[in-house]
PDB file of C-alpha atoms and ligand atoms in Angstrom:
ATOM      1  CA  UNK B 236     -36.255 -58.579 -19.356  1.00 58.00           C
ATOM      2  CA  UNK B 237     -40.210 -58.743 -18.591  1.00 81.00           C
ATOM      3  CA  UNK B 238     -41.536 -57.290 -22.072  1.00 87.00           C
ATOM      4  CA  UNK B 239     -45.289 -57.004 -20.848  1.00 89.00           C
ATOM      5  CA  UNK B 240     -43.950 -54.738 -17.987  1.00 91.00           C
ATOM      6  CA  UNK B 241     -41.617 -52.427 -20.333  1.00 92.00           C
ATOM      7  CA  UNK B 242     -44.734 -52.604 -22.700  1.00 91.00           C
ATOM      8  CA  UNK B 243     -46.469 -51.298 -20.471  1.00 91.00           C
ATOM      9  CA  UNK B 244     -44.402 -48.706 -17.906  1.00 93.00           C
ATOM     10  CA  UNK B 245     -41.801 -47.961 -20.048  1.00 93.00           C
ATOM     11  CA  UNK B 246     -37.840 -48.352 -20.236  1.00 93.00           C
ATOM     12  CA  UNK B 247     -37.445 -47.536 -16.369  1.00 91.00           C
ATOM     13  CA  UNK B 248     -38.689 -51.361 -16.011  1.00 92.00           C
ATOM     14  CA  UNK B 249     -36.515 -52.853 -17.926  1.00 93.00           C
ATOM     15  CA  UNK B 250     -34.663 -54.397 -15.011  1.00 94.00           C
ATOM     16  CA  UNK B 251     -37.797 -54.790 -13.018  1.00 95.00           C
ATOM     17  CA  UNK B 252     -38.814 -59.612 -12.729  1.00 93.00           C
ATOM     18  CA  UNK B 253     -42.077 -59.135 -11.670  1.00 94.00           C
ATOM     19  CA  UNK B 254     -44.427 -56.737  -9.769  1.00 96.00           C
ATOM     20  CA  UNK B 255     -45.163 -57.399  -6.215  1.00 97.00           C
ATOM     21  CA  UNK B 256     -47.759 -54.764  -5.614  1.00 98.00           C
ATOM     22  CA  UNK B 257     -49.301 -53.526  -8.314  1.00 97.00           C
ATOM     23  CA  UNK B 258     -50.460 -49.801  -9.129  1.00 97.00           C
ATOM     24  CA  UNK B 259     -54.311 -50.610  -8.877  1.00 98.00           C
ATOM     25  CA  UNK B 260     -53.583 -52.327  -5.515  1.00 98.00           C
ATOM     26  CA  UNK B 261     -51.236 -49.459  -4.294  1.00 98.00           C
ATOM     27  CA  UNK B 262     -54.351 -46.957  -5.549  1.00 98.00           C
ATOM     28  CA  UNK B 263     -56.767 -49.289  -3.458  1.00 98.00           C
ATOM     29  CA  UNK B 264     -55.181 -49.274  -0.380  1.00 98.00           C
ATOM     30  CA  UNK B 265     -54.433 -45.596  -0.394  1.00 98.00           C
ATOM     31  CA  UNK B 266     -57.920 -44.634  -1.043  1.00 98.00           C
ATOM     32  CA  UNK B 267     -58.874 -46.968   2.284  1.00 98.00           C
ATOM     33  CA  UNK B 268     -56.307 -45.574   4.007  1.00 98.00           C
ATOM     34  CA  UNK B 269     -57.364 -42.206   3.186  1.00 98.00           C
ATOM     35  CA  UNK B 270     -60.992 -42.939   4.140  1.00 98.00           C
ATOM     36  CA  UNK B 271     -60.020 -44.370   7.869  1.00 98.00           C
ATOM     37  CA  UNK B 272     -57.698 -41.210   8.208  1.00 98.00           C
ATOM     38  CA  UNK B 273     -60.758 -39.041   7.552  1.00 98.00           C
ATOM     39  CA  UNK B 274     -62.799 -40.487   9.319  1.00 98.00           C
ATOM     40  CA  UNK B 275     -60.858 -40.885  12.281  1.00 98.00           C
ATOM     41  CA  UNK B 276     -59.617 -37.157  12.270  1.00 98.00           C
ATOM     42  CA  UNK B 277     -63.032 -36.285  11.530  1.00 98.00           C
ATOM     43  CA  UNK B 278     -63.670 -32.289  12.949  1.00 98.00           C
ATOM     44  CA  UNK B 279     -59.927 -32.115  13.437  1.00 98.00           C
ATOM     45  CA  UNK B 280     -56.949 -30.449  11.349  1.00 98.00           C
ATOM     46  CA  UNK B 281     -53.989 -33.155  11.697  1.00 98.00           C
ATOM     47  CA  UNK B 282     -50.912 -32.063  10.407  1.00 98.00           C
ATOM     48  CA  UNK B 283     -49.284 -35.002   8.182  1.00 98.00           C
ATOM     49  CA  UNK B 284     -45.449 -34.919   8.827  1.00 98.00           C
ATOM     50  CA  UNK B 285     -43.315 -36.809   5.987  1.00 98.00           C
ATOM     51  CA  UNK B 286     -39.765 -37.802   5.836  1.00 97.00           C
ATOM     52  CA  UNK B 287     -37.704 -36.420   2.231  1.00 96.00           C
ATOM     53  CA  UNK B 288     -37.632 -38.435  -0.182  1.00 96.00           C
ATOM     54  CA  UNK B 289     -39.141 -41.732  -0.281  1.00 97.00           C
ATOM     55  CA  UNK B 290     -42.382 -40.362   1.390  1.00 98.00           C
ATOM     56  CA  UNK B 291     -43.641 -37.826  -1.918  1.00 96.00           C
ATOM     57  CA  UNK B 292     -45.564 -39.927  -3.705  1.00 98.00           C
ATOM     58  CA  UNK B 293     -47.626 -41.800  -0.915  1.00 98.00           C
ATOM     59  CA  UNK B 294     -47.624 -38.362   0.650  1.00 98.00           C
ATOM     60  CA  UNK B 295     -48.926 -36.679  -2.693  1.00 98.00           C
ATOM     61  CA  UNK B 296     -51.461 -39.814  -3.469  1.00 98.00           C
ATOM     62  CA  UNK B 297     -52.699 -39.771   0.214  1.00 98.00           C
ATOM     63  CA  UNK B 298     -53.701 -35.867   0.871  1.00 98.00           C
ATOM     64  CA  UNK B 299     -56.106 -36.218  -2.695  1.00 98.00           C
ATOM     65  CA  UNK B 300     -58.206 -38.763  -1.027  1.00 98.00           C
ATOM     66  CA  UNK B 301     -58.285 -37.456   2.867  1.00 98.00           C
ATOM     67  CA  UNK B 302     -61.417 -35.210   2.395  1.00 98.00           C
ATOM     68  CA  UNK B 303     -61.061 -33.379   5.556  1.00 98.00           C
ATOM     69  CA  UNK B 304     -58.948 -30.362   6.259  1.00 98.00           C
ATOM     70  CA  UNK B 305     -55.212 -30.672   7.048  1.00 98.00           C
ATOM     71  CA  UNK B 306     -51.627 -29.596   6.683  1.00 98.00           C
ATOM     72  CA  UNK B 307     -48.335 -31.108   5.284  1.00 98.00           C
ATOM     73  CA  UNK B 308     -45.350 -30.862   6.466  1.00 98.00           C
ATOM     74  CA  UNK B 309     -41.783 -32.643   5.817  1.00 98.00           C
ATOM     75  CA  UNK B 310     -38.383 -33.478   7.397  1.00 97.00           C
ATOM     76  CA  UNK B 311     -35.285 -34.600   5.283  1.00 96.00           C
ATOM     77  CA  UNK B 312     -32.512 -36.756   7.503  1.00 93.00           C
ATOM     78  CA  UNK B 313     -29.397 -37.060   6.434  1.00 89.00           C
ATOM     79  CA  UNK B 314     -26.968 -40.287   8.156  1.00 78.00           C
ATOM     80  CA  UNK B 315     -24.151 -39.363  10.745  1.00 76.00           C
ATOM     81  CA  UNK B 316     -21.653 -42.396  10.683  1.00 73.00           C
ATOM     82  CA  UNK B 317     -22.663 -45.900  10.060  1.00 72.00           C
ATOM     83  CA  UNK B 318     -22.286 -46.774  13.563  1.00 74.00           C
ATOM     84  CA  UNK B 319     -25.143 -43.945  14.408  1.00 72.00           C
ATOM     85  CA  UNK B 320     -27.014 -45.021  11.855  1.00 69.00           C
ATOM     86  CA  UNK B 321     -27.331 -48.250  13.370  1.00 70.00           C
ATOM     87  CA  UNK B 322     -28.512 -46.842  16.363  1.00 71.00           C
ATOM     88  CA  UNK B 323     -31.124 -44.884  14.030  1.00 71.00           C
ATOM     89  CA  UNK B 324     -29.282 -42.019  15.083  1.00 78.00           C
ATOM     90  CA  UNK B 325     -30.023 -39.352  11.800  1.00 84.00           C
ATOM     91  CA  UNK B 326     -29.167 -35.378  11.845  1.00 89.00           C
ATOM     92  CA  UNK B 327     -32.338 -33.370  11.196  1.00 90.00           C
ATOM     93  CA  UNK B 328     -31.164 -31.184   7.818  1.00 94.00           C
ATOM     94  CA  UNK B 329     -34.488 -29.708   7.360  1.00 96.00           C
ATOM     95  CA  UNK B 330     -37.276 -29.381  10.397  1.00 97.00           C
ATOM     96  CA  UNK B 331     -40.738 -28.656  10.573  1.00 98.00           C
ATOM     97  CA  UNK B 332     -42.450 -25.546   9.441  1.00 98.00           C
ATOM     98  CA  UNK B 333     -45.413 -25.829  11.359  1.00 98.00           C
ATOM     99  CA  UNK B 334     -45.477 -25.944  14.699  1.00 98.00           C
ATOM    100  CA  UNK B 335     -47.058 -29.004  16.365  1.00 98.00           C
ATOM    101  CA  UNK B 336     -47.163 -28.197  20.278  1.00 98.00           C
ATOM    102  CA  UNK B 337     -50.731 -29.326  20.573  1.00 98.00           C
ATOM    103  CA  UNK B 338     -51.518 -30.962  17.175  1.00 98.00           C
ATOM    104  CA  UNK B 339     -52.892 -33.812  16.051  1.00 98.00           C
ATOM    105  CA  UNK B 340     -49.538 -34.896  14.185  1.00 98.00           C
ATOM    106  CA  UNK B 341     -49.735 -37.962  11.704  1.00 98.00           C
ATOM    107  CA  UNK B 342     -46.553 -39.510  10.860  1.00 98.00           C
ATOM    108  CA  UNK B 343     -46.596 -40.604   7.373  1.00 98.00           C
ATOM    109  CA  UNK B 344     -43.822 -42.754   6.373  1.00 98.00           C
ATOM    110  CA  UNK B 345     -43.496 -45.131   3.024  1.00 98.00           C
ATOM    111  CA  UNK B 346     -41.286 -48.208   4.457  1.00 97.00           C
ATOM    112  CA  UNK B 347     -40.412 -49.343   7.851  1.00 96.00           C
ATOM    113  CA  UNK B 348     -37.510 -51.827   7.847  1.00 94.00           C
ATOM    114  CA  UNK B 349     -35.519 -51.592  11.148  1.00 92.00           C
ATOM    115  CA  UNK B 350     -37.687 -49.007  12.801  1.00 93.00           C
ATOM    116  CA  UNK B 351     -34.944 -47.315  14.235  1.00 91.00           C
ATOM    117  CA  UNK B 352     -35.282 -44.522  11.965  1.00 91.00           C
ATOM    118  CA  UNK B 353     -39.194 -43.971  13.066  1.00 94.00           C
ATOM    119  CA  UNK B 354     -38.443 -44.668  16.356  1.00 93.00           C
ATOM    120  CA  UNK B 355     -35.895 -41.842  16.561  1.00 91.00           C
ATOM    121  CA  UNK B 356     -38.087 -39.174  15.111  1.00 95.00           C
ATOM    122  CA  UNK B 357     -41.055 -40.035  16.736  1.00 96.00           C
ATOM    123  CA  UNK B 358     -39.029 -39.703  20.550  1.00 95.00           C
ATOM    124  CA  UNK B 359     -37.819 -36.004  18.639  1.00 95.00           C
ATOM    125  CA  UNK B 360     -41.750 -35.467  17.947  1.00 97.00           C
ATOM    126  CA  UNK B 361     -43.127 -36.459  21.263  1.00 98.00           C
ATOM    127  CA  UNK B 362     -40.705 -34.200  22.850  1.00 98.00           C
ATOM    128  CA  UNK B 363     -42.319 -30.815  20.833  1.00 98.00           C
ATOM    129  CA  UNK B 364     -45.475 -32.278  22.741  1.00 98.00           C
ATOM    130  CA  UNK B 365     -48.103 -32.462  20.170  1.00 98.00           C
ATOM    131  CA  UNK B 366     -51.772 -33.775  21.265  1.00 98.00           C
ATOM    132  CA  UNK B 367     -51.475 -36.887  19.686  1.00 98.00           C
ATOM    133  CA  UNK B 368     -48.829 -38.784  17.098  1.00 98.00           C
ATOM    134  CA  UNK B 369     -49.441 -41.957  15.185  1.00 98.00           C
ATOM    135  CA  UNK B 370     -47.917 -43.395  12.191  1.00 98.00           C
ATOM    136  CA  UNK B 371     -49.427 -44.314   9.386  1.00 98.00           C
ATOM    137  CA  UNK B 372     -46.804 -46.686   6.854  1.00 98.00           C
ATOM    138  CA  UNK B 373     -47.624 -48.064   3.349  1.00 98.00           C
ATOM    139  CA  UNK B 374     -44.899 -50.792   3.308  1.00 98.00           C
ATOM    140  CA  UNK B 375     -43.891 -52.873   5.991  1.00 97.00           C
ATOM    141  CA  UNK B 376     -40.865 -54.737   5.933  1.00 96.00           C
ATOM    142  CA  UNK B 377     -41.163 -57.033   8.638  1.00 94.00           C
ATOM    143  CA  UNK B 378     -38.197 -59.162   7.992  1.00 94.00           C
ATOM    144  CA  UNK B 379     -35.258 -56.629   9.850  1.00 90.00           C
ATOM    145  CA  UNK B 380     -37.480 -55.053  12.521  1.00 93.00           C
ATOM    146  CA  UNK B 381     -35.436 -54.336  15.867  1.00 93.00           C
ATOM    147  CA  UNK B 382     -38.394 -52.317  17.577  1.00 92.00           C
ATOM    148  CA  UNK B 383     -41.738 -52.663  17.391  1.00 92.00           C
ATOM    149  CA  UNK B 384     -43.419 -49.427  16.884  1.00 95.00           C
ATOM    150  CA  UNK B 385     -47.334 -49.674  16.898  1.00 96.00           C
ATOM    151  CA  UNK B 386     -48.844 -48.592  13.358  1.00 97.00           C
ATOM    152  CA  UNK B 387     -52.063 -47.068  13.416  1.00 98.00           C
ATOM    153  CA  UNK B 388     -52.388 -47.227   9.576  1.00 98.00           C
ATOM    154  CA  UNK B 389     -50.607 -49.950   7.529  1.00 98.00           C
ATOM    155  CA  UNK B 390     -50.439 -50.682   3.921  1.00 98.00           C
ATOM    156  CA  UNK B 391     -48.740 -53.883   3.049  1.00 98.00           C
ATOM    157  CA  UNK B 392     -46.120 -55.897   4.128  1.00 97.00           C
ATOM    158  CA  UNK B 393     -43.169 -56.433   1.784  1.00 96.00           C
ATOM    159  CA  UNK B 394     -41.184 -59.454   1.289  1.00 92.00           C
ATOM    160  CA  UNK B 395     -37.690 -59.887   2.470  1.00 94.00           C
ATOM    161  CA  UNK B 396     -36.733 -58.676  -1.176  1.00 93.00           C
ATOM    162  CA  UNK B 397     -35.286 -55.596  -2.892  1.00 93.00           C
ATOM    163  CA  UNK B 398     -37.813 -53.750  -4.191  1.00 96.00           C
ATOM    164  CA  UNK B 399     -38.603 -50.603  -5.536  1.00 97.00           C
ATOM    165  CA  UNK B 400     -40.905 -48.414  -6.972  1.00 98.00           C
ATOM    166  CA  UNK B 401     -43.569 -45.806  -5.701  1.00 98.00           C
ATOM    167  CA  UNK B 402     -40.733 -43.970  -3.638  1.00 98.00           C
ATOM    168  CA  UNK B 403     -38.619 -46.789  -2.904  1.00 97.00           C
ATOM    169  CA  UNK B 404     -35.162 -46.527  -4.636  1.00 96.00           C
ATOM    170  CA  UNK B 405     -31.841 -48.253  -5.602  1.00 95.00           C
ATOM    171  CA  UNK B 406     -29.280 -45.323  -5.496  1.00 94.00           C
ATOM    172  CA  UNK B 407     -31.687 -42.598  -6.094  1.00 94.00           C
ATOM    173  CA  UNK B 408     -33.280 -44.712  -8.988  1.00 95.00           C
ATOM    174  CA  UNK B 409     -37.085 -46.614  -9.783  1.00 96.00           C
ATOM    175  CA  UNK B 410     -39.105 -44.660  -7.416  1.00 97.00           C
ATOM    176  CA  UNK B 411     -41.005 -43.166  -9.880  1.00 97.00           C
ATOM    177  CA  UNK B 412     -42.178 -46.675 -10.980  1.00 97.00           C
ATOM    178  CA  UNK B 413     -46.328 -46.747 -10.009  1.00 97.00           C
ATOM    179  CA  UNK B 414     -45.651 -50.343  -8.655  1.00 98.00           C
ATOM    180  CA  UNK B 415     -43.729 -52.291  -6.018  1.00 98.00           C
ATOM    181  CA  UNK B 416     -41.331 -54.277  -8.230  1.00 97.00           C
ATOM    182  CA  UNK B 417     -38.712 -57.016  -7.520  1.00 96.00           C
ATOM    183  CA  UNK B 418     -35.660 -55.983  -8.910  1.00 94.00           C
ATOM    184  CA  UNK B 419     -33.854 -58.571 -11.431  1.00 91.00           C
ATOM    185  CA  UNK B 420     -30.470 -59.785  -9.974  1.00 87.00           C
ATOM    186  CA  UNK B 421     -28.376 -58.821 -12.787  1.00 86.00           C
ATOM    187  CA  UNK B 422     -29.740 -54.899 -11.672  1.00 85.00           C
ATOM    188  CA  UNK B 423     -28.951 -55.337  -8.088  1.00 84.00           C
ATOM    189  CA  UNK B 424     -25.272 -56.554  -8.780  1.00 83.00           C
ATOM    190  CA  UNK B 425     -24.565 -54.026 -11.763  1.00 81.00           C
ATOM    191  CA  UNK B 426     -26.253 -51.372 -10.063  1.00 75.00           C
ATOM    192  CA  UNK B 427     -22.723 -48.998  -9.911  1.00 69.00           C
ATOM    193  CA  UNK B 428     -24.277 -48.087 -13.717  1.00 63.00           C
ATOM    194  CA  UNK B 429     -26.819 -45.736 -12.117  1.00 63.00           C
ATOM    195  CA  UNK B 430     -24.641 -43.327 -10.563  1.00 57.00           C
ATOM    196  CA  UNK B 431     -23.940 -42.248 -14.342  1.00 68.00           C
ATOM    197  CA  UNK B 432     -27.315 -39.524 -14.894  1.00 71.00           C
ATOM    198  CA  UNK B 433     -26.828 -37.241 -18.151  1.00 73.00           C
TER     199      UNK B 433
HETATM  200  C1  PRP Z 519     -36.449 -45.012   4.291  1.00 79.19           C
HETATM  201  C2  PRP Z 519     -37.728 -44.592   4.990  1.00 79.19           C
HETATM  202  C3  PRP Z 519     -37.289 -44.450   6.414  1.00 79.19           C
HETATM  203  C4  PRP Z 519     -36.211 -45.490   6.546  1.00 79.19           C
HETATM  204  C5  PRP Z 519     -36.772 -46.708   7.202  1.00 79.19           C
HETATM  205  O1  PRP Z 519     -35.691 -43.905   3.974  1.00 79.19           O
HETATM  206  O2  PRP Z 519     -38.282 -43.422   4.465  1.00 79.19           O
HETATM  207  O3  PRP Z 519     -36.824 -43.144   6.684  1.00 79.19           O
HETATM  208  O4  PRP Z 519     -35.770 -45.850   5.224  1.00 79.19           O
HETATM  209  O5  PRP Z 519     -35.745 -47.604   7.518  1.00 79.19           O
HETATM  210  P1  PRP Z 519     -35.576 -48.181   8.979  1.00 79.19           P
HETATM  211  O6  PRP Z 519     -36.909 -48.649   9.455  1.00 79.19           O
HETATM  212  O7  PRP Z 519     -34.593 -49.332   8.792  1.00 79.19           O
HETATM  213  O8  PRP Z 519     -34.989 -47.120   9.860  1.00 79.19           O
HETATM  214  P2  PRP Z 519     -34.361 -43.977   3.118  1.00 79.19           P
HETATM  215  O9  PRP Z 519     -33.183 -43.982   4.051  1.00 79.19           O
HETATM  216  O10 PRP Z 519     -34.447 -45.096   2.142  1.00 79.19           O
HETATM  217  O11 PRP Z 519     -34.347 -42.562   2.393  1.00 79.19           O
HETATM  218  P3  PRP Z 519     -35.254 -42.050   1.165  1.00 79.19           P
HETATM  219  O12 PRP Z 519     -36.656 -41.902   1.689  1.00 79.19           O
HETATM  220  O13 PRP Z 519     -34.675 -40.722   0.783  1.00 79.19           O
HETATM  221  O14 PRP Z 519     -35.148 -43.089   0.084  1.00 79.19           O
END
């Protein structure tokens, strides 16, 4: 166990080795982010679209420092069979709200791994025709990609690691963590524990 990071965040970190991104530098790079979005969109109304559930915080963290006007929206995916999933295949188990036919729609996502996922719902996007659609991703995970997908925003790029934190999760669990932590082995291997919430 890391006692400076339990100190400090709390029993949630107790299986947490060491902190990859920390919460100043997430807070940094979210406020830049934020201030390129702005600009960039200036005299428009974008609407950010989010994927359920990873995307909240980022989601939540980015709209309070984009200080032009715009609109949220969200999608939750849920898998079809693995071999679907592999294609990036997902089901759509909540849509849009807002209609984006002619909208400046910002895809907001908090990891790319694969793509395929990203890749999928942008194509289901594009086809609803909205004026223009870029992505904007906090956490790259170059190490698995299988399609490149231009970013027009990008945070950081993540180790070939399993990390959590700030919306990333093992079984549901850690994304409330502030940080980008590496995950202790003994964690990853026991991790059957979590599924037990009371
Ligand atoms: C994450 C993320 C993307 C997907 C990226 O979601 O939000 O949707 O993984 O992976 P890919 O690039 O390999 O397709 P996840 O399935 O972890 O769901 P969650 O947001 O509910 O945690």
């Amino acid at each position: 166990m890391n006692d400076a990071i339990v100190q400090e965040y709390g029993p949630l970190a107790r299986d947490i080795h060491e902190v990859v991104i920390s919460e100043a530098e997430i807070r940094q790079r979210v406020a830049e982010i934020g201030k390129a979005i702005s600009t960039d969109y200036s005299g428009k109304c974008p609407v950010l679209v989010g994927v359920l559930k990873g995307v909240l915080f980022l989601m939540a963290d980015l709209l309070r420092v984009i200080n032009i006007p715009v609109e949220v929206d969200f999608l939750a995916v849920s898998s079809y069979s693995a071999e679907a999933r592999n294609k990036g295949m997902v089901r759509l188990v909540k849509d849009l709200e807002i209609p984006i036919y002619g909208r400046h729609v910002l895809f907001v996502e908090d990891v790319i791994d694969t793509g395929l996922t990203l890749n999928y719902l942008l194509s289901s996007l594009r086809e609803r025709q909205p004026a223009s659609l870029e992505v904007c991703v906090l956490f790259n995970k170059p190490a698995h990609r299988l399609l490149e997908i231009p970013l027009r925003y990008k945070g950081f790029d993540l180790p070939d690691r399993f990390v959590v934190g700030y919306g990333l999760d093992l079984r549901e669990r850690y994304r409330n963590l502030p940080f980008i932590g590496l995950l202790n082995a003994e964690a990853i291997k026991n991790h059957d524990h979590l599924s037990e919430c009371s």
